[in-house]
Amino acid sequence: MSGGTTYGKTGAPSGRRRGTAVVAGAGIGGLATAVGLRRAGWTVTVLERRAALERYGTAFGIHPTAQTALDRLGLGDALRARAVPYRDARIRRPDGTVLAALPLERIERRAGRPELLISRPYLIEALLAELDRLGGTQIVYGSPLTDPGALDADLLVGADGINSAVRTAYFGSRSGPRPIGTAAWIGIAGFETGLYGETWGAGSFFGMTPVEPGRTNWYATVPAATTAREVREAFADWHDPVPRVLAATDPATWIRYEMRHLHPTLPRFVAGGRVALVGDAAHAMTPNLGQGACTALLDAEALTRAVAAARPEGLPAALRAYDAERRRRAQRVAFASRNLHRFMTARRPAMRDALLRVLPG
Ligand SMILES: Cc1cc2nc3c(=O)[nH]c(=O)nc-3n(C[C@H](O)[C@H](O)[C@H](O)COP(=O)(O)OP(=O)(O)OC[C@H]3O[C@@H](n4cnc5c(N)ncnc54)[C@H](O)[C@@H]3O)c2cc1C
């Protein structure tokens, strides 16, 4: 399947352009782009800075639109084989009082399918397995792209994350990663809480989602905490099961990262008729809306669908079509996620909580 494009026996649309592509970065965005390009018959080389793929990470929310993107990339069944639905989640106060429901029911009703959660390592495995099955992609590990202009390929895709070398080479350093002054902590506890959603305090929050049987995915921010002990202390008097979830996760497995976003937004996601940016390289966002992986998948599918449909001379037009389809939407999501972060971490939460009770969905 590919958004109306007809594919031949090998998955490549007959009579269309097939060329060589270099994809910088083997994260979710880069691997999904490689899958889409391979299905369109392109010869793909993925350059990955790390010596091996790091199969760590917690869970990603996969919105129904991103599920459709995975369906079109041929990965829908692999997703559904391991993902769990996300339903029945609430926003609470630290004392456990329910303030509102997360809008999951509305998402499911509109899309006809639920939001799903999938562990990052499994999604990476599924993308690698699909590339293996398709053949024709070379992944070169331990190979950071340093001079994008020197590459001799028809298409260069910058999927190299928030510090993108491709973005810097083609757009300079005016847009760059900006810290928002908070660190996030993520982890997976070894028991199932059965109680999901987010708890919003004054300047901090704690979220819990399902991920797979017997485990609970969690994420948290506490502005002042720099150690796992401080994080546990900050949540010690929050409602059950928050302290138990932290107690049941070995701190050696917690991941801490500075929350950053790309600022200011880019004027384009494409350059020079042969370069495109996808995922965090194009629009890194705060994680509050849980859209980092979704937007990377949507970019990858839109880009490769446009490229697959292009005539030999039509790559620049295909890239413009990709930019027109994705740039404003992705930037709107990034903007909304940043605003949600401000709202969630309000220092004086009384007004916020009152608003939450009256706002629809
Ligand atoms: C190891 C890891 C674990 C993560 N865990 C989580 C998680 O648990 N929860 C969550 O919400 N998000 C997590 N993320 C972030 C999330 O995957 C991304 O925000 C989102 O999926 C967008 O993906 P991306 O492919 O655009 O960027 P990324 O996932 O950042 O991938 C970019 C890739 O490009 C590579 N790269 C960077 N520079 C170069 C270069 N110059 N040349 C070649 N390769 C380069 C990087 O090594 C990386 O593999 C994680 C990211 C990584 C890399």
CSV table of C-alpha atoms and ligand atoms in Angstrom, one decimal:
chain,number,residue,atom,x,y,z
A,1,MET,CA,0.0,0.0,0.0
A,2,SER,CA,1.2,3.5,-0.6
A,3,GLY,CA,-1.3,6.3,-0.7
A,4,GLY,CA,-2.7,5.6,-4.1
A,5,THR,CA,0.7,5.0,-5.8
A,6,THR,CA,0.7,1.7,-7.7
A,7,TYR,CA,3.6,-0.6,-6.9
A,8,GLY,CA,5.0,-3.4,-9.1
A,9,LYS,CA,6.2,-6.9,-8.0
A,10,THR,CA,9.2,-5.6,-6.1
A,11,GLY,CA,7.2,-2.9,-4.4
A,12,ALA,CA,8.6,-0.3,-6.9
A,13,PRO,CA,6.2,1.8,-9.0
A,14,SER,CA,6.9,1.0,-12.6
A,15,GLY,CA,8.0,3.8,-14.9
A,16,ARG,CA,8.8,6.1,-12.1
A,17,ARG,CA,12.1,7.5,-10.8
A,18,ARG,CA,14.4,5.1,-9.0
A,19,GLY,CA,17.8,6.5,-7.9
A,20,THR,CA,20.3,6.4,-5.1
A,21,ALA,CA,19.7,7.9,-1.7
A,22,VAL,CA,21.8,8.5,1.3
A,23,VAL,CA,19.9,8.7,4.6
A,24,ALA,CA,21.8,10.2,7.5
A,25,GLY,CA,20.7,8.6,10.8
A,26,ALA,CA,19.2,5.2,11.7
A,27,GLY,CA,16.6,6.4,14.2
A,28,ILE,CA,12.8,5.9,13.7
A,29,GLY,CA,12.7,8.6,11.0
A,30,GLY,CA,15.8,7.4,9.0
A,31,LEU,CA,14.8,3.7,9.1
A,32,ALA,CA,11.2,4.4,8.1
A,33,THR,CA,12.5,6.6,5.2
A,34,ALA,CA,14.8,3.8,4.1
A,35,VAL,CA,11.8,1.4,4.1
A,36,GLY,CA,9.7,3.8,2.0
A,37,LEU,CA,12.5,4.4,-0.5
A,38,ARG,CA,13.3,0.7,-0.9
A,39,ARG,CA,9.7,0.0,-1.5
A,40,ALA,CA,9.9,2.5,-4.3
A,41,GLY,CA,12.9,0.7,-5.8
A,42,TRP,CA,15.6,3.2,-4.7
A,43,THR,CA,19.1,2.0,-3.7
A,44,VAL,CA,19.6,3.2,-0.2
A,45,THR,CA,22.6,3.7,2.1
A,46,VAL,CA,22.0,4.6,5.7
A,47,LEU,CA,24.9,6.3,7.5
A,48,GLU,CA,24.6,6.0,11.3
A,49,ARG,CA,27.0,7.8,13.6
A,50,ARG,CA,26.8,5.2,16.4
A,51,ALA,CA,28.8,2.0,16.2
A,52,ALA,CA,25.7,-0.1,16.7
A,53,LEU,CA,22.0,0.7,17.1
A,54,GLU,CA,21.1,1.3,20.7
A,55,ARG,CA,18.0,-0.7,21.4
A,56,TYR,CA,17.1,1.2,24.5
A,57,GLY,CA,14.2,3.5,25.1
A,58,THR,CA,10.8,3.3,26.6
A,59,ALA,CA,7.4,3.4,24.8
A,60,PHE,CA,6.1,5.6,22.0
A,61,GLY,CA,2.5,6.6,21.5
A,62,ILE,CA,1.5,5.9,17.9
A,63,HIS,CA,-1.5,8.0,16.9
A,64,PRO,CA,-3.9,6.5,14.4
A,65,THR,CA,-2.5,8.8,11.6
A,66,ALA,CA,1.0,7.4,12.3
A,67,GLN,CA,-0.5,3.9,12.2
A,68,THR,CA,-1.8,4.7,8.7
A,69,ALA,CA,1.7,5.8,7.8
A,70,LEU,CA,3.1,2.5,9.1
A,71,ASP,CA,0.4,0.6,7.1
A,72,ARG,CA,1.5,2.4,3.9
A,73,LEU,CA,5.1,1.5,4.7
A,74,GLY,CA,4.1,-2.2,5.0
A,75,LEU,CA,4.6,-2.2,8.8
A,76,GLY,CA,1.1,-2.1,10.2
A,77,ASP,CA,0.9,-5.8,11.0
A,78,ALA,CA,4.3,-5.7,12.7
A,79,LEU,CA,3.1,-2.8,14.8
A,80,ARG,CA,-0.1,-4.4,15.8
A,81,ALA,CA,1.6,-7.7,16.7
A,82,ARG,CA,3.3,-6.0,19.6
A,83,ALA,CA,1.6,-2.7,20.4
A,84,VAL,CA,-1.0,-2.3,23.2
A,85,PRO,CA,-4.0,0.1,23.0
A,86,TYR,CA,-4.0,3.2,25.2
A,87,ARG,CA,-7.4,3.7,26.7
A,88,ASP,CA,-9.0,5.0,29.9
A,89,ALA,CA,-6.3,7.4,31.1
A,90,ARG,CA,-6.9,10.4,33.3
A,91,ILE,CA,-5.2,13.6,34.4
A,92,ARG,CA,-4.9,13.7,38.2
A,93,ARG,CA,-3.7,16.0,40.9
A,94,PRO,CA,-0.8,14.7,43.1
A,95,ASP,CA,-3.4,13.7,45.7
A,96,GLY,CA,-5.1,11.5,43.1
A,97,THR,CA,-8.1,13.6,42.5
A,98,VAL,CA,-9.2,13.2,38.8
A,99,LEU,CA,-9.2,16.5,36.9
A,100,ALA,CA,-10.1,15.3,33.4
A,101,ALA,CA,-9.8,12.4,31.0
A,102,LEU,CA,-7.1,12.3,28.3
A,103,PRO,CA,-8.9,12.6,24.9
A,104,LEU,CA,-8.2,9.0,23.9
A,105,GLU,CA,-11.8,8.0,23.6
A,106,ARG,CA,-12.4,10.9,21.2
A,107,ILE,CA,-9.3,10.0,19.1
A,108,GLU,CA,-10.6,6.4,18.9
A,109,ARG,CA,-14.1,7.4,18.0
A,110,ARG,CA,-12.9,9.7,15.2
A,111,ALA,CA,-10.2,7.4,13.8
A,112,GLY,CA,-12.0,4.1,14.3
A,113,ARG,CA,-9.0,2.7,16.0
A,114,PRO,CA,-7.2,3.4,19.3
A,115,GLU,CA,-4.0,5.2,20.0
A,116,LEU,CA,-1.3,2.4,20.4
A,117,LEU,CA,1.8,2.2,22.5
A,118,ILE,CA,4.9,0.3,21.4
A,119,SER,CA,8.3,-0.1,22.9
A,120,ARG,CA,11.0,1.8,21.0
A,121,PRO,CA,13.4,-1.2,20.8
A,122,TYR,CA,10.6,-3.2,19.2
A,123,LEU,CA,9.7,-0.5,16.6
A,124,ILE,CA,13.4,-0.3,15.7
A,125,GLU,CA,13.6,-4.1,15.3
A,126,ALA,CA,10.5,-4.1,13.1
A,127,LEU,CA,11.9,-1.5,10.8
A,128,LEU,CA,15.3,-3.3,10.6
A,129,ALA,CA,13.5,-6.6,9.8
A,130,GLU,CA,11.5,-5.0,7.0
A,131,LEU,CA,14.7,-3.5,5.5
A,132,ASP,CA,16.2,-7.0,5.7
A,133,ARG,CA,13.2,-8.5,4.0
A,134,LEU,CA,13.2,-5.9,1.2
A,135,GLY,CA,17.0,-6.1,0.7
A,136,GLY,CA,19.1,-3.4,-1.1
A,137,THR,CA,19.8,-1.2,1.8
A,138,GLN,CA,23.2,-0.9,3.3
A,139,ILE,CA,23.4,0.4,6.9
A,140,VAL,CA,26.9,1.7,7.7
A,141,TYR,CA,27.4,2.0,11.5
A,142,GLY,CA,30.1,4.1,13.1
A,143,SER,CA,29.8,6.5,10.2
A,144,PRO,CA,28.9,10.1,11.1
A,145,LEU,CA,28.0,12.3,8.2
A,146,THR,CA,30.3,15.3,8.4
A,147,ASP,CA,30.3,16.8,4.9
A,148,PRO,CA,26.8,16.4,3.3
A,149,GLY,CA,27.7,18.5,0.3
A,150,ALA,CA,30.4,16.0,-0.8
A,151,LEU,CA,27.9,13.1,-1.1
A,152,ASP,CA,27.3,11.7,-4.6
A,153,ALA,CA,23.7,10.6,-4.4
A,154,ASP,CA,20.5,11.7,-6.1
A,155,LEU,CA,18.8,12.3,-2.8
A,156,LEU,CA,20.1,13.1,0.7
A,157,VAL,CA,17.8,12.7,3.6
A,158,GLY,CA,18.7,14.3,6.9
A,159,ALA,CA,17.2,12.0,9.6
A,160,ASP,CA,20.1,12.8,11.9
A,161,GLY,CA,18.1,14.0,14.9
A,162,ILE,CA,18.0,17.3,16.8
A,163,ASN,CA,21.7,18.2,16.2
A,164,SER,CA,21.4,17.4,12.5
A,165,ALA,CA,24.6,17.9,10.5
A,166,VAL,CA,22.5,18.0,7.3
A,167,ARG,CA,20.3,20.8,8.7
A,168,THR,CA,23.3,22.8,9.7
A,169,ALA,CA,25.0,22.3,6.3
A,170,TYR,CA,21.9,23.5,4.3
A,171,PHE,CA,20.2,25.9,6.7
A,172,GLY,CA,23.1,27.2,8.9
A,173,SER,CA,22.9,27.4,12.7
A,174,ARG,CA,20.1,30.0,13.1
A,175,SER,CA,17.6,27.2,13.9
A,176,GLY,CA,19.1,25.0,16.6
A,177,PRO,CA,18.3,22.9,19.7
A,178,ARG,CA,17.1,25.1,22.5
A,179,PRO,CA,16.9,23.8,26.0
A,180,ILE,CA,13.6,24.6,27.8
A,181,GLY,CA,15.2,24.4,31.2
A,182,THR,CA,13.8,21.0,32.4
A,183,ALA,CA,15.1,17.5,32.2
A,184,ALA,CA,12.8,14.5,31.6
A,185,TRP,CA,13.2,11.1,33.2
A,186,ILE,CA,11.8,7.9,31.6
A,187,GLY,CA,11.7,4.3,32.5
A,188,ILE,CA,9.8,1.0,32.6
A,189,ALA,CA,8.6,-0.5,35.9
A,190,GLY,CA,8.5,-4.2,36.3
A,191,PHE,CA,4.8,-4.4,37.2
A,192,GLU,CA,1.5,-3.4,35.7
A,193,THR,CA,-0.2,-0.6,37.5
A,194,GLY,CA,-3.6,-0.7,35.7
A,195,LEU,CA,-3.9,3.0,36.4
A,196,TYR,CA,-2.8,5.2,33.5
A,197,GLY,CA,-2.6,8.9,32.6
A,198,GLU,CA,-0.7,11.9,33.9
A,199,THR,CA,-0.5,13.6,37.3
A,200,TRP,CA,0.2,17.3,37.1
A,201,GLY,CA,1.8,19.1,40.1
A,202,ALA,CA,3.4,22.5,40.5
A,203,GLY,CA,6.2,22.6,37.9
A,204,SER,CA,6.4,18.8,37.7
A,205,PHE,CA,4.4,15.9,36.2
A,206,PHE,CA,4.4,12.2,36.2
A,207,GLY,CA,2.9,10.0,33.4
A,208,MET,CA,2.2,6.2,33.3
A,209,THR,CA,1.1,4.2,30.2
A,210,PRO,CA,0.8,0.5,29.4
A,211,VAL,CA,3.6,-0.9,27.2
A,212,GLU,CA,3.5,-4.7,27.4
A,213,PRO,CA,2.2,-7.3,29.8
A,214,GLY,CA,3.7,-7.1,33.3
A,215,ARG,CA,5.3,-3.6,32.8
A,216,THR,CA,4.5,0.0,33.1
A,217,ASN,CA,6.0,2.8,31.0
A,218,TRP,CA,6.6,6.1,32.9
A,219,TYR,CA,7.9,9.6,32.3
A,220,ALA,CA,8.5,12.5,34.6
A,221,THR,CA,9.9,15.9,35.0
A,222,VAL,CA,11.1,17.6,38.1
A,223,PRO,CA,12.9,20.9,37.5
A,224,ALA,CA,15.3,20.7,40.4
A,225,ALA,CA,16.2,17.0,40.5
A,226,THR,CA,19.5,15.9,39.2
A,227,THR,CA,19.6,12.3,40.7
A,228,ALA,CA,17.3,9.4,40.8
A,229,ARG,CA,17.1,9.8,44.6
A,230,GLU,CA,15.9,13.4,44.2
A,231,VAL,CA,13.3,12.3,41.7
A,232,ARG,CA,12.0,9.6,44.1
A,233,GLU,CA,11.9,12.2,46.9
A,234,ALA,CA,10.0,14.7,44.8
A,235,PHE,CA,7.3,12.2,44.1
A,236,ALA,CA,7.3,10.4,47.5
A,237,ASP,CA,4.0,11.9,48.7
A,238,TRP,CA,2.2,11.7,45.3
A,239,HIS,CA,-0.8,9.3,45.0
A,240,ASP,CA,-0.4,5.6,44.6
A,241,PRO,CA,1.2,4.0,42.5
A,242,VAL,CA,3.6,6.8,41.6
A,243,PRO,CA,6.1,6.1,44.4
A,244,ARG,CA,5.8,2.4,43.9
A,245,VAL,CA,6.5,2.7,40.2
A,246,LEU,CA,9.7,4.6,40.9
A,247,ALA,CA,10.7,2.1,43.6
A,248,ALA,CA,10.1,-0.8,41.2
A,249,THR,CA,12.4,0.6,38.5
A,250,ASP,CA,16.2,0.1,38.8
A,251,PRO,CA,17.7,3.6,38.5
A,252,ALA,CA,20.5,2.1,36.3
A,253,THR,CA,17.8,1.7,33.6
A,254,TRP,CA,16.3,5.2,33.9
A,255,ILE,CA,17.0,7.5,31.0
A,256,ARG,CA,17.5,11.2,31.7
A,257,TYR,CA,17.6,13.8,28.9
A,258,GLU,CA,17.5,17.6,28.6
A,259,MET,CA,14.2,18.6,27.1
A,260,ARG,CA,14.9,20.7,24.0
A,261,HIS,CA,13.1,21.8,20.9
A,262,LEU,CA,14.2,23.3,17.5
A,263,HIS,CA,13.9,27.0,17.5
A,264,PRO,CA,13.2,29.1,15.4
A,265,THR,CA,11.2,26.9,13.0
A,266,LEU,CA,12.8,26.2,9.6
A,267,PRO,CA,11.6,28.1,6.5
A,268,ARG,CA,11.6,24.8,4.6
A,269,PHE,CA,12.2,21.1,5.1
A,270,VAL,CA,14.0,20.7,1.7
A,271,ALA,CA,16.9,22.3,0.0
A,272,GLY,CA,18.7,22.4,-3.4
A,273,GLY,CA,16.3,20.0,-5.1
A,274,ARG,CA,17.9,17.0,-3.6
A,275,VAL,CA,17.9,17.3,0.2
A,276,ALA,CA,15.1,16.7,2.6
A,277,LEU,CA,14.9,16.7,6.4
A,278,VAL,CA,12.7,14.4,8.4
A,279,GLY,CA,11.8,13.9,12.1
A,280,ASP,CA,13.8,15.7,14.9
A,281,ALA,CA,16.2,17.1,12.3
A,282,ALA,CA,13.3,19.1,10.8
A,283,HIS,CA,11.2,19.9,13.9
A,284,ALA,CA,12.4,18.5,17.2
A,285,MET,CA,9.7,19.1,19.8
A,286,THR,CA,9.1,18.7,23.5
A,287,PRO,CA,7.7,15.2,24.3
A,288,ASN,CA,4.5,16.5,26.0
A,289,LEU,CA,2.1,15.5,23.1
A,290,GLY,CA,3.9,12.2,22.6
A,291,GLN,CA,4.3,13.0,18.9
A,292,GLY,CA,8.1,12.8,18.3
A,293,ALA,CA,8.0,9.3,16.7
A,294,CYS,CA,4.6,9.9,15.1
A,295,THR,CA,5.7,13.0,13.2
A,296,ALA,CA,8.9,11.3,12.1
A,297,LEU,CA,6.9,8.4,10.7
A,298,LEU,CA,4.4,10.8,9.0
A,299,ASP,CA,7.4,12.7,7.4
A,300,ALA,CA,9.0,9.5,6.2
A,301,GLU,CA,5.9,8.2,4.6
A,302,ALA,CA,5.0,11.5,3.0
A,303,LEU,CA,8.5,12.1,1.7
A,304,THR,CA,8.9,8.6,0.2
A,305,ARG,CA,5.3,8.6,-1.3
A,306,ALA,CA,6.1,11.9,-3.1
A,307,VAL,CA,9.5,10.6,-4.3
A,308,ALA,CA,8.0,7.3,-5.4
A,309,ALA,CA,5.5,9.1,-7.6
A,310,ALA,CA,8.1,11.4,-9.2
A,311,ARG,CA,9.2,11.2,-12.9
A,312,PRO,CA,13.1,11.1,-13.4
A,313,GLU,CA,13.3,14.9,-13.7
A,314,GLY,CA,10.7,15.5,-11.0
A,315,LEU,CA,12.7,15.1,-7.7
A,316,PRO,CA,12.7,18.9,-6.9
A,317,ALA,CA,8.9,19.0,-7.4
A,318,ALA,CA,8.4,15.9,-5.3
A,319,LEU,CA,10.5,17.5,-2.5
A,320,ARG,CA,8.4,20.7,-2.7
A,321,ALA,CA,5.2,18.5,-2.4
A,322,TYR,CA,6.7,16.8,0.7
A,323,ASP,CA,7.5,20.2,2.2
A,324,ALA,CA,4.0,21.5,1.4
A,325,GLU,CA,2.4,18.4,3.0
A,326,ARG,CA,4.4,18.2,6.2
A,327,ARG,CA,6.1,21.4,7.2
A,328,ARG,CA,3.2,23.5,8.6
A,329,ARG,CA,1.5,20.5,10.2
A,330,ALA,CA,4.7,19.3,12.0
A,331,GLN,CA,5.5,22.8,13.1
A,332,ARG,CA,2.0,23.2,14.5
A,333,VAL,CA,2.3,20.0,16.5
A,334,ALA,CA,5.7,21.2,17.9
A,335,PHE,CA,4.2,24.6,18.9
A,336,ALA,CA,1.3,22.9,20.6
A,337,SER,CA,3.6,20.5,22.4
A,338,ARG,CA,5.7,23.4,23.7
A,339,ASN,CA,2.6,25.2,24.9
A,340,LEU,CA,1.2,22.1,26.6
A,341,HIS,CA,4.5,21.8,28.4
A,342,ARG,CA,4.0,25.4,29.8
A,343,PHE,CA,0.5,24.6,30.8
A,344,MET,CA,1.3,21.2,32.4
A,345,THR,CA,4.2,22.6,34.5
A,346,ALA,CA,2.5,25.8,35.7
A,347,ARG,CA,4.0,26.9,39.0
A,348,ARG,CA,0.7,28.0,40.3
A,349,PRO,CA,-1.6,25.2,39.3
A,350,ALA,CA,-4.9,26.3,40.8
A,351,MET,CA,-6.0,28.3,37.7
A,352,ARG,CA,-4.8,25.5,35.3
A,353,ASP,CA,-6.7,22.8,37.3
A,354,ALA,CA,-9.9,24.9,37.2
A,355,LEU,CA,-9.5,25.4,33.5
A,356,LEU,CA,-9.0,21.7,33.0
A,357,ARG,CA,-12.2,20.9,34.7
A,358,VAL,CA,-14.2,23.1,32.3
A,359,LEU,CA,-12.3,22.7,29.0
A,360,PRO,CA,-13.9,20.2,26.6
A,361,GLY,CA,-11.5,17.3,25.9
B,1,LIG,C1,18.9,5.8,21.6
B,1,LIG,C2,17.6,6.6,21.6
B,1,LIG,C3,16.6,6.3,22.6
B,1,LIG,C4,15.5,7.1,22.6
B,1,LIG,N1,14.5,6.8,23.5
B,1,LIG,C5,13.3,7.5,23.5
B,1,LIG,C6,12.3,7.1,24.4
B,1,LIG,O1,12.4,6.2,25.2
B,1,LIG,N2,11.1,7.8,24.4
B,1,LIG,C7,11.0,8.9,23.5
B,1,LIG,O2,9.9,9.5,23.5
B,1,LIG,N3,11.9,9.2,22.6
B,1,LIG,C8,13.1,8.5,22.6
B,1,LIG,N4,14.1,8.9,21.7
B,1,LIG,C9,13.8,10.0,20.7
B,1,LIG,C10,12.9,9.6,19.6
B,1,LIG,O3,13.3,8.4,19.1
B,1,LIG,C11,12.9,10.7,18.6
B,1,LIG,O4,12.5,11.9,19.1
B,1,LIG,C12,11.8,10.5,17.5
B,1,LIG,O5,11.6,9.1,17.2
B,1,LIG,C13,12.3,11.1,16.2
B,1,LIG,O6,13.3,10.3,15.6
B,1,LIG,P1,14.4,10.7,14.6
B,1,LIG,O7,14.7,9.5,13.8
B,1,LIG,O8,14.0,11.9,13.9
B,1,LIG,O9,15.7,11.1,15.5
B,1,LIG,P2,16.6,10.2,16.5
B,1,LIG,O10,15.8,9.2,17.1
B,1,LIG,O11,17.3,11.2,17.4
B,1,LIG,O12,17.6,9.5,15.5
B,1,LIG,C14,18.7,10.2,14.9
B,1,LIG,C15,19.7,9.2,14.5
B,1,LIG,O13,20.8,9.9,13.8
B,1,LIG,C16,22.0,9.5,14.3
B,1,LIG,N5,22.9,10.6,13.9
B,1,LIG,C17,23.1,11.8,14.5
B,1,LIG,N6,23.9,12.6,13.9
B,1,LIG,C18,24.4,11.9,12.8
B,1,LIG,C19,25.3,12.1,11.8
B,1,LIG,N7,26.0,13.3,11.7
B,1,LIG,N8,25.6,11.2,10.9
B,1,LIG,C20,24.9,10.0,11.0
B,1,LIG,N9,24.0,9.7,11.9
B,1,LIG,C21,23.8,10.6,12.9
B,1,LIG,C22,21.8,9.3,15.7
B,1,LIG,O14,22.8,8.5,16.3
B,1,LIG,C23,20.4,8.6,15.8
B,1,LIG,O15,20.5,7.2,15.6
B,1,LIG,C24,15.3,8.2,21.6
B,1,LIG,C25,16.3,8.4,20.7
B,1,LIG,C26,17.4,7.7,20.7
B,1,LIG,C27,18.5,8.0,19.6
